[in-house]
PDB file of C-alpha atoms in Angstrom:
ATOM      1  CA  MET C   1       0.000   0.000   0.000  1.00  0.00           C
ATOM      2  CA  LYS C   2       1.393   3.356  -0.999  1.00  0.00           C
ATOM      3  CA  ALA C   3       2.031   5.710   1.924  1.00  0.00           C
ATOM      4  CA  ASN C   4      -0.088   8.847   1.996  1.00  0.00           C
ATOM      5  CA  ASN C   5       2.307  11.777   2.436  1.00  0.00           C
ATOM      6  CA  ALA C   6      -0.150  14.442   1.337  1.00  0.00           C
ATOM      7  CA  PHE C   7       0.085  16.186   4.707  1.00  0.00           C
ATOM      8  CA  ILE C   8       3.584  17.469   3.896  1.00  0.00           C
ATOM      9  CA  LYS C   9       2.450  19.268   0.760  1.00  0.00           C
ATOM     10  CA  LEU C  10       2.283  22.848   1.915  1.00  0.00           C
ATOM     11  CA  GLN C  11      -0.148  25.405   0.623  1.00  0.00           C
ATOM     12  CA  GLU C  12       0.821  29.019   0.052  1.00  0.00           C
ATOM     13  CA  SER C  13      -0.555  31.116   2.881  1.00  0.00           C
ATOM     14  CA  ALA C  14      -2.030  34.594   2.652  1.00  0.00           C
ATOM     15  CA  ASN C  15       0.369  37.409   3.402  1.00  0.00           C
ATOM     16  CA  GLY C  16       0.221  38.598   6.990  1.00  0.00           C
ATOM     17  CA  ARG C  17       1.373  41.645   8.921  1.00  0.00           C
ATOM     18  CA  VAL C  18       3.525  42.090  12.009  1.00  0.00           C
ATOM     19  CA  SER C  19       4.767  44.930  14.180  1.00  0.00           C
ATOM     20  CA  VAL C  20       8.451  45.302  15.034  1.00  0.00           C
ATOM     21  CA  LYS C  21      10.006  46.995  18.057  1.00  0.00           C
ATOM     22  CA  LEU C  22      13.593  48.174  17.556  1.00  0.00           C
ATOM     23  CA  GLN C  23      16.086  47.919  20.420  1.00  0.00           C
ATOM     24  CA  ARG C  24      19.719  48.969  20.597  1.00  0.00           C
ATOM     25  CA  ASN C  25      22.295  46.256  19.978  1.00  0.00           C
ATOM     26  CA  GLN C  26      24.190  45.952  23.255  1.00  0.00           C
ATOM     27  CA  PHE C  27      27.096  44.258  21.470  1.00  0.00           C
ATOM     28  CA  ALA C  28      27.697  46.991  18.896  1.00  0.00           C
ATOM     29  CA  LYS C  29      31.314  48.160  18.594  1.00  0.00           C
ATOM     30  CA  GLU C  30      32.319  51.261  20.527  1.00  0.00           C
ATOM     31  CA  GLY C  31      31.485  54.383  18.583  1.00  0.00           C
ATOM     32  CA  THR C  32      28.826  52.641  16.493  1.00  0.00           C
ATOM     33  CA  GLU C  33      25.134  52.195  16.977  1.00  0.00           C
ATOM     34  CA  ASN C  34      22.726  49.746  15.395  1.00  0.00           C
ATOM     35  CA  PHE C  35      19.447  48.148  16.284  1.00  0.00           C
ATOM     36  CA  TYR C  36      17.770  44.763  16.139  1.00  0.00           C
ATOM     37  CA  GLY C  37      14.098  44.127  15.576  1.00  0.00           C
ATOM     38  CA  LYS C  38      11.889  42.210  17.962  1.00  0.00           C
ATOM     39  CA  VAL C  39       8.687  41.015  16.309  1.00  0.00           C
ATOM     40  CA  GLU C  40       5.585  41.310  18.475  1.00  0.00           C
ATOM     41  CA  ARG C  41       4.302  37.788  18.944  1.00  0.00           C
ATOM     42  CA  TYR C  42       0.704  36.646  18.717  1.00  0.00           C
ATOM     43  CA  THR C  43       0.478  32.934  19.416  1.00  0.00           C
ATOM     44  CA  TYR C  44      -2.025  30.443  18.058  1.00  0.00           C
ATOM     45  CA  SER C  45      -3.162  28.125  20.828  1.00  0.00           C
ATOM     46  CA  THR C  46      -3.391  24.372  20.305  1.00  0.00           C
ATOM     47  CA  GLN C  47      -7.157  24.777  20.061  1.00  0.00           C
ATOM     48  CA  ASN C  48      -6.739  27.416  17.332  1.00  0.00           C
ATOM     49  CA  ILE C  49      -4.585  24.995  15.334  1.00  0.00           C
ATOM     50  CA  LEU C  50      -7.027  22.116  15.861  1.00  0.00           C
ATOM     51  CA  ASP C  51      -9.940  24.257  14.683  1.00  0.00           C
ATOM     52  CA  ALA C  52      -7.990  25.323  11.585  1.00  0.00           C
ATOM     53  CA  MET C  53      -7.055  21.715  10.835  1.00  0.00           C
ATOM     54  CA  ALA C  54     -10.656  20.595  11.256  1.00  0.00           C
ATOM     55  CA  ASP C  55     -11.755  23.305   8.800  1.00  0.00           C
ATOM     56  CA  ALA C  56      -9.101  22.156   6.326  1.00  0.00           C
ATOM     57  CA  VAL C  57     -10.305  18.533   6.549  1.00  0.00           C
ATOM     58  CA  PRO C  58     -14.079  18.862   7.032  1.00  0.00           C
ATOM     59  CA  LEU C  59     -14.733  15.135   6.623  1.00  0.00           C
ATOM     60  CA  VAL C  60     -12.679  14.333   9.730  1.00  0.00           C
ATOM     61  CA  ASP C  61     -14.188  15.188  13.106  1.00  0.00           C
ATOM     62  CA  LEU C  62     -12.350  17.358  15.608  1.00  0.00           C
ATOM     63  CA  GLY C  63     -11.851  14.483  18.046  1.00  0.00           C
ATOM     64  CA  THR C  64      -9.986  12.461  15.436  1.00  0.00           C
ATOM     65  CA  VAL C  65      -7.832  15.466  14.510  1.00  0.00           C
ATOM     66  CA  THR C  66      -7.006  15.964  18.197  1.00  0.00           C
ATOM     67  CA  SER C  67      -6.098  12.298  18.670  1.00  0.00           C
ATOM     68  CA  VAL C  68      -3.833  12.267  15.622  1.00  0.00           C
ATOM     69  CA  LEU C  69      -2.080  15.483  16.671  1.00  0.00           C
ATOM     70  CA  ASN C  70      -1.530  14.171  20.215  1.00  0.00           C
ATOM     71  CA  ALA C  71      -0.232  10.848  18.894  1.00  0.00           C
ATOM     72  CA  TYR C  72       2.144  12.624  16.529  1.00  0.00           C
ATOM     73  CA  ALA C  73       3.465  14.897  19.301  1.00  0.00           C
ATOM     74  CA  ASN C  74       3.981  11.931  21.658  1.00  0.00           C
ATOM     75  CA  THR C  75       5.783   9.978  18.950  1.00  0.00           C
ATOM     76  CA  VAL C  76       8.115  12.906  18.266  1.00  0.00           C
ATOM     77  CA  LEU C  77       8.901  13.105  21.991  1.00  0.00           C
ATOM     78  CA  LYS C  78       9.716   9.388  22.143  1.00  0.00           C
ATOM     79  CA  VAL C  79      11.947   9.530  19.065  1.00  0.00           C
ATOM     80  CA  LEU C  80      13.855  12.538  20.429  1.00  0.00           C
ATOM     81  CA  ALA C  81      14.143  10.899  23.862  1.00  0.00           C
ATOM     82  CA  ALA C  82      15.734   7.902  22.117  1.00  0.00           C
ATOM     83  CA  GLY C  83      18.487  10.177  20.823  1.00  0.00           C
ATOM     84  CA  ASN C  84      17.264  10.701  17.271  1.00  0.00           C
ATOM     85  CA  ALA C  85      16.504  13.738  15.145  1.00  0.00           C
ATOM     86  CA  VAL C  86      13.011  14.155  13.685  1.00  0.00           C
ATOM     87  CA  LYS C  87      12.147  15.606  10.309  1.00  0.00           C
ATOM     88  CA  PHE C  88       8.859  17.493  10.501  1.00  0.00           C
ATOM     89  CA  GLY C  89       7.571  17.256   6.949  1.00  0.00           C
ATOM     90  CA  GLU C  90       8.723  20.143   4.808  1.00  0.00           C
ATOM     91  CA  LEU C  91       8.964  22.472   7.803  1.00  0.00           C
ATOM     92  CA  GLY C  92      12.309  21.456   9.270  1.00  0.00           C
ATOM     93  CA  THR C  93      14.105  19.130  11.652  1.00  0.00           C
ATOM     94  CA  PHE C  94      14.119  18.833  15.438  1.00  0.00           C
ATOM     95  CA  TYR C  95      17.490  17.653  16.728  1.00  0.00           C
ATOM     96  CA  ILE C  96      19.474  17.216  19.934  1.00  0.00           C
ATOM     97  CA  ALA C  97      22.326  19.679  20.531  1.00  0.00           C
ATOM     98  CA  GLY C  98      24.858  20.462  23.225  1.00  0.00           C
ATOM     99  CA  LYS C  99      24.144  23.454  25.457  1.00  0.00           C
ATOM    100  CA  GLY C 100      26.877  25.625  26.933  1.00  0.00           C
ATOM    101  CA  THR C 101      30.440  24.527  27.618  1.00  0.00           C
ATOM    102  CA  VAL C 102      32.222  21.960  29.784  1.00  0.00           C
ATOM    103  CA  ASP C 103      35.442  22.353  31.755  1.00  0.00           C
ATOM    104  CA  THR C 104      37.241  19.222  30.589  1.00  0.00           C
ATOM    105  CA  ALA C 105      37.790  17.308  27.360  1.00  0.00           C
ATOM    106  CA  THR C 106      35.860  14.374  28.834  1.00  0.00           C
ATOM    107  CA  GLY C 107      33.015  16.447  30.241  1.00  0.00           C
ATOM    108  CA  LYS C 108      29.384  15.934  29.280  1.00  0.00           C
ATOM    109  CA  PRO C 109      27.516  19.048  28.142  1.00  0.00           C
ATOM    110  CA  GLU C 110      23.894  19.685  28.980  1.00  0.00           C
ATOM    111  CA  LEU C 111      21.590  18.736  26.126  1.00  0.00           C
ATOM    112  CA  THR C 112      18.770  20.720  24.568  1.00  0.00           C
ATOM    113  CA  VAL C 113      16.482  20.520  21.537  1.00  0.00           C
ATOM    114  CA  LYS C 114      16.886  22.817  18.532  1.00  0.00           C
ATOM    115  CA  PHE C 115      15.026  23.250  15.280  1.00  0.00           C
ATOM    116  CA  THR C 116      16.433  23.899  11.816  1.00  0.00           C
ATOM    117  CA  ALA C 117      13.928  25.461   9.439  1.00  0.00           C
ATOM    118  CA  THR C 118      13.847  24.416   5.781  1.00  0.00           C
ATOM    119  CA  ARG C 119      13.981  26.880   2.931  1.00  0.00           C
ATOM    120  CA  THR C 120      10.253  26.238   2.437  1.00  0.00           C
ATOM    121  CA  LEU C 121       9.503  27.444   5.954  1.00  0.00           C
ATOM    122  CA  LYS C 122      11.840  30.443   5.690  1.00  0.00           C
ATOM    123  CA  ASP C 123      10.312  31.472   2.387  1.00  0.00           C
ATOM    124  CA  ALA C 124       6.838  31.310   3.935  1.00  0.00           C
ATOM    125  CA  VAL C 125       7.512  34.404   6.065  1.00  0.00           C
ATOM    126  CA  GLN C 126       9.399  36.480   3.505  1.00  0.00           C
ATOM    127  CA  ASN C 127       6.245  38.205   2.269  1.00  0.00           C
ATOM    128  CA  VAL C 128       4.938  39.099   5.719  1.00  0.00           C
ATOM    129  CA  GLU C 129       4.437  42.849   5.800  1.00  0.00           C
ATOM    130  CA  ILE C 130       6.021  44.912   8.583  1.00  0.00           C
ATOM    131  CA  ALA C 131       3.068  47.120   9.468  1.00  0.00           C
ATOM    132  CA  SER C 132       5.019  49.261  11.935  1.00  0.00           C
ATOM    133  CA  SER C 133       8.594  49.572  13.154  1.00  0.00           C
ATOM    134  CA  GLU C 134       9.553  51.830  16.019  1.00  0.00           C
ATOM    135  CA  TYR C 135      12.322  52.222  18.568  1.00  0.00           C
ATOM    136  CA  VAL C 136      11.558  51.367  22.176  1.00  0.00           C
ATOM    137  CA  SER C 137      14.050  52.020  24.935  1.00  0.00           C
ATOM    138  CA  PRO C 138      14.816  49.071  27.227  1.00  0.00           C
ATOM    139  CA  SER C 139      12.489  49.126  30.198  1.00  0.00           C
ATOM    140  CA  GLY C 140      11.451  47.013  33.115  1.00  0.00           C
ATOM    141  CA  LEU C 141       8.116  46.895  34.868  1.00  0.00           C
ATOM    142  CA  ILE C 142       7.048  47.444  38.456  1.00  0.00           C
ATOM    143  CA  THR C 143       3.774  45.590  38.977  1.00  0.00           C
ATOM    144  CA  ASN C 144       3.409  45.716  42.773  1.00  0.00           C
ATOM    145  CA  VAL C 145       4.613  48.013  45.558  1.00  0.00           C
ATOM    146  CA  THR C 146       4.100  46.581  49.039  1.00  0.00           C
ATOM    147  CA  ASP C 147       4.618  48.287  52.391  1.00  0.00           C
ATOM    148  CA  VAL C 148       6.275  45.551  54.445  1.00  0.00           C
ATOM    149  CA  ALA C 149       5.126  46.886  57.826  1.00  0.00           C
ATOM    150  CA  SER C 150       1.425  47.015  56.961  1.00  0.00           C
ATOM    151  CA  GLY C 151       1.247  44.614  54.021  1.00  0.00           C
ATOM    152  CA  LYS C 152      -0.669  47.258  52.049  1.00  0.00           C
ATOM    153  CA  THR C 153      -0.332  47.384  48.266  1.00  0.00           C
ATOM    154  CA  ASP C 154      -2.342  50.587  47.737  1.00  0.00           C
ATOM    155  CA  GLY C 155       0.742  52.803  47.399  1.00  0.00           C
ATOM    156  CA  THR C 156       0.813  53.954  51.025  1.00  0.00           C
ATOM    157  CA  LEU C 157       4.290  53.485  52.534  1.00  0.00           C
ATOM    158  CA  THR C 158       5.547  53.825  56.089  1.00  0.00           C
ATOM    159  CA  ALA C 159       8.265  56.457  56.510  1.00  0.00           C
ATOM    160  CA  SER C 160      11.683  54.845  57.134  1.00  0.00           C
ATOM    161  CA  GLY C 161      10.037  51.449  56.665  1.00  0.00           C
ATOM    162  CA  SER C 162      10.764  48.738  54.108  1.00  0.00           C
ATOM    163  CA  VAL C 163       9.380  48.377  50.584  1.00  0.00           C
ATOM    164  CA  LEU C 164       8.941  45.302  48.404  1.00  0.00           C
ATOM    165  CA  LEU C 165       8.908  45.909  44.638  1.00  0.00           C
ATOM    166  CA  GLU C 166       7.777  43.150  42.278  1.00  0.00           C
ATOM    167  CA  GLY C 167       7.942  43.110  38.496  1.00  0.00           C
ATOM    168  CA  THR C 168      10.380  42.323  35.684  1.00  0.00           C
ATOM    169  CA  SER C 169      13.979  43.334  34.870  1.00  0.00           C
ATOM    170  CA  LEU C 170      14.425  44.904  38.306  1.00  0.00           C
ATOM    171  CA  LYS C 171      17.735  43.502  39.538  1.00  0.00           C
ATOM    172  CA  VAL C 172      20.087  46.410  40.240  1.00  0.00           C
ATOM    173  CA  GLY C 173      23.612  46.134  38.881  1.00  0.00           C
ATOM    174  CA  GLY C 174      26.203  48.036  36.895  1.00  0.00           C
ATOM    175  CA  GLU C 175      27.675  51.524  36.926  1.00  0.00           C
ATOM    176  CA  ASN C 176      25.391  54.292  38.235  1.00  0.00           C
ATOM    177  CA  SER C 177      22.538  51.864  38.795  1.00  0.00           C
ATOM    178  CA  GLY C 178      20.259  52.320  41.761  1.00  0.00           C
ATOM    179  CA  ILE C 179      16.853  53.029  43.265  1.00  0.00           C
ATOM    180  CA  TRP C 180      15.532  56.550  43.792  1.00  0.00           C
ATOM    181  CA  PHE C 181      12.481  58.255  45.261  1.00  0.00           C
ATOM    182  CA  ALA C 182      11.536  61.014  42.806  1.00  0.00           C
ATOM    183  CA  PRO C 183       9.179  63.654  44.273  1.00  0.00           C
ATOM    184  CA  ILE C 184       5.866  64.572  42.633  1.00  0.00           C
ATOM    185  CA  ASP C 185       5.300  68.294  42.027  1.00  0.00           C
ATOM    186  CA  GLU C 186       2.132  70.295  42.727  1.00  0.00           C
ATOM    187  CA  ASN C 187       0.810  69.471  39.246  1.00  0.00           C
ATOM    188  CA  GLY C 188       1.068  65.732  39.828  1.00  0.00           C
ATOM    189  CA  TYR C 189       4.159  65.227  37.651  1.00  0.00           C
ATOM    190  CA  MET C 190       7.416  63.542  38.625  1.00  0.00           C
ATOM    191  CA  ASN C 191      10.192  66.077  39.139  1.00  0.00           C
ATOM    192  CA  THR C 192      12.702  65.558  36.322  1.00  0.00           C
ATOM    193  CA  ASP C 193      15.439  67.403  38.239  1.00  0.00           C
ATOM    194  CA  GLU C 194      17.386  64.375  39.423  1.00  0.00           C
ATOM    195  CA  SER C 195      19.194  66.421  42.058  1.00  0.00           C
ATOM    196  CA  THR C 196      15.916  66.296  44.034  1.00  0.00           C
ATOM    197  CA  TRP C 197      15.729  62.507  43.912  1.00  0.00           C
ATOM    198  CA  LYS C 198      16.616  60.524  47.039  1.00  0.00           C
ATOM    199  CA  LEU C 199      18.898  57.541  46.486  1.00  0.00           C
ATOM    200  CA  VAL C 200      18.459  54.270  48.366  1.00  0.00           C
ATOM    201  CA  GLU C 201      21.953  53.822  49.789  1.00  0.00           C
ATOM    202  CA  SER C 202      21.382  50.960  52.216  1.00  0.00           C
ATOM    203  CA  ALA C 203      22.083  47.368  51.200  1.00  0.00           C
ATOM    204  CA  LEU C 204      19.253  45.655  49.335  1.00  0.00           C
ATOM    205  CA  ILE C 205      17.677  42.788  51.252  1.00  0.00           C
ATOM    206  CA  TYR C 206      16.424  41.217  47.997  1.00  0.00           C
ATOM    207  CA  ASN C 207      18.019  42.087  44.688  1.00  0.00           C
ATOM    208  CA  LEU C 208      16.399  39.795  42.130  1.00  0.00           C
ATOM    209  CA  PRO C 209      15.102  40.292  38.569  1.00  0.00           C
ATOM    210  CA  THR C 210      11.519  40.012  39.835  1.00  0.00           C
ATOM    211  CA  LYS C 211      11.850  41.292  43.401  1.00  0.00           C
ATOM    212  CA  LEU C 212      13.567  44.148  45.283  1.00  0.00           C
ATOM    213  CA  LEU C 213      13.344  44.619  49.055  1.00  0.00           C
ATOM    214  CA  PHE C 214      14.928  47.672  50.676  1.00  0.00           C
ATOM    215  CA  SER C 215      14.527  50.341  53.342  1.00  0.00           C
ATOM    216  CA  ILE C 216      13.171  53.811  52.597  1.00  0.00           C
ATOM    217  CA  PRO C 217      15.983  56.364  53.125  1.00  0.00           C
ATOM    218  CA  GLN C 218      15.759  58.446  56.296  1.00  0.00           C
ATOM    219  CA  ASN C 219      15.933  61.666  54.254  1.00  0.00           C
ATOM    220  CA  VAL C 220      12.727  60.877  52.329  1.00  0.00           C
ATOM    221  CA  SER C 221      10.124  63.104  53.953  1.00  0.00           C
ATOM    222  CA  ASN C 222       6.370  62.576  53.933  1.00  0.00           C
ATOM    223  CA  GLY C 223       4.807  63.246  50.536  1.00  0.00           C
ATOM    224  CA  SER C 224       4.182  61.838  47.075  1.00  0.00           C
ATOM    225  CA  TYR C 225       6.879  60.069  45.055  1.00  0.00           C
ATOM    226  CA  LYS C 226       7.541  57.692  42.224  1.00  0.00           C
ATOM    227  CA  ILE C 227      10.132  54.962  42.736  1.00  0.00           C
ATOM    228  CA  VAL C 228      12.676  54.847  39.915  1.00  0.00           C
ATOM    229  CA  VAL C 229      14.840  51.761  39.316  1.00  0.00           C
ATOM    230  CA  ARG C 230      17.756  51.956  36.888  1.00  0.00           C
ATOM    231  CA  THR C 231      19.979  48.993  36.105  1.00  0.00           C
ATOM    232  CA  ARG C 232      22.561  47.799  33.620  1.00  0.00           C
ATOM    233  CA  TYR C 233      22.197  44.196  34.741  1.00  0.00           C
ATOM    234  CA  ALA C 234      21.927  41.887  31.717  1.00  0.00           C
ATOM    235  CA  GLY C 235      21.153  38.535  33.283  1.00  0.00           C
ATOM    236  CA  LYS C 236      23.534  35.585  33.199  1.00  0.00           C
ATOM    237  CA  ALA C 237      25.411  36.926  30.168  1.00  0.00           C
ATOM    238  CA  GLY C 238      27.983  38.451  32.512  1.00  0.00           C
ATOM    239  CA  TYR C 239      28.187  41.881  30.908  1.00  0.00           C
ATOM    240  CA  GLU C 240      26.788  45.326  31.656  1.00  0.00           C
ATOM    241  CA  ARG C 241      24.318  46.958  29.318  1.00  0.00           C
ATOM    242  CA  LYS C 242      25.462  50.137  27.593  1.00  0.00           C
ATOM    243  CA  TYR C 243      22.087  51.682  28.341  1.00  0.00           C
ATOM    244  CA  PHE C 244      19.938  51.620  31.445  1.00  0.00           C
ATOM    245  CA  ILE C 245      16.788  49.611  31.829  1.00  0.00           C
ATOM    246  CA  GLU C 246      14.460  51.933  33.726  1.00  0.00           C
ATOM    247  CA  SER C 247      11.346  51.069  35.700  1.00  0.00           C
ATOM    248  CA  ILE C 248       9.065  53.653  37.277  1.00  0.00           C
ATOM    249  CA  SER C 249       6.345  52.859  39.813  1.00  0.00           C
ATOM    250  CA  GLU C 250       2.914  54.359  40.182  1.00  0.00           C
ATOM    251  CA  THR C 251       2.739  57.264  42.655  1.00  0.00           C
ATOM    252  CA  VAL C 252       3.326  56.262  46.281  1.00  0.00           C
ATOM    253  CA  GLU C 253       2.558  58.209  49.437  1.00  0.00           C
ATOM    254  CA  ILE C 254       5.058  58.327  52.297  1.00  0.00           C
ATOM    255  CA  ALA C 255       3.298  58.884  55.625  1.00  0.00           C
TER     256      ALA C 255
END
């Protein structure tokens, strides 16, 4: 019986559109500046894919499509776990690769899974239209500000107390990095004169990418502020960013 390989015959898809955010290349040579594009990602869920497959093969019910997809995924996992590479139709190949380095010539590197796209797959995205492309400065995000003494998260902080910040890209590190309390003026705006900002000079109790815990400086008087975090920390890469990642909180009240 002749094998049915029709599933690998790819159809040409309609041209789509994406948005691109440009960020500075931290590895650019001194005296030069260039940027790399980060495509905004919108992900199809497994259910989205199943629905699309069911529409493409209307004579096959959704339950059968789901069973076949699950069986295929489980088979791929087993084949990879056995130490083999897997060709995924005309899309590309999943394969096992070494990750990182080892200290000795007889060491065993950590293993990971990689994917090599075929020319067919690469060509499929060449006609995608870039609907917008704009520069965005590196930034973190402060999602929660908690007063440790009271446990409140409404922005009310205890003078000379401790503050817990939670968010992303918060870990402080690198030249001129730090945490400041920037006062709010009578019009409700953060004072841009950085000489008025109060630096947190005490040691940080927590200094993690998602969590900072520190004491409010004694010289921060009662009033309204925004907490500003600036860092050059670049994760496990072991280098300092050329440009700060800055995170700014919502307005907090010191009382």
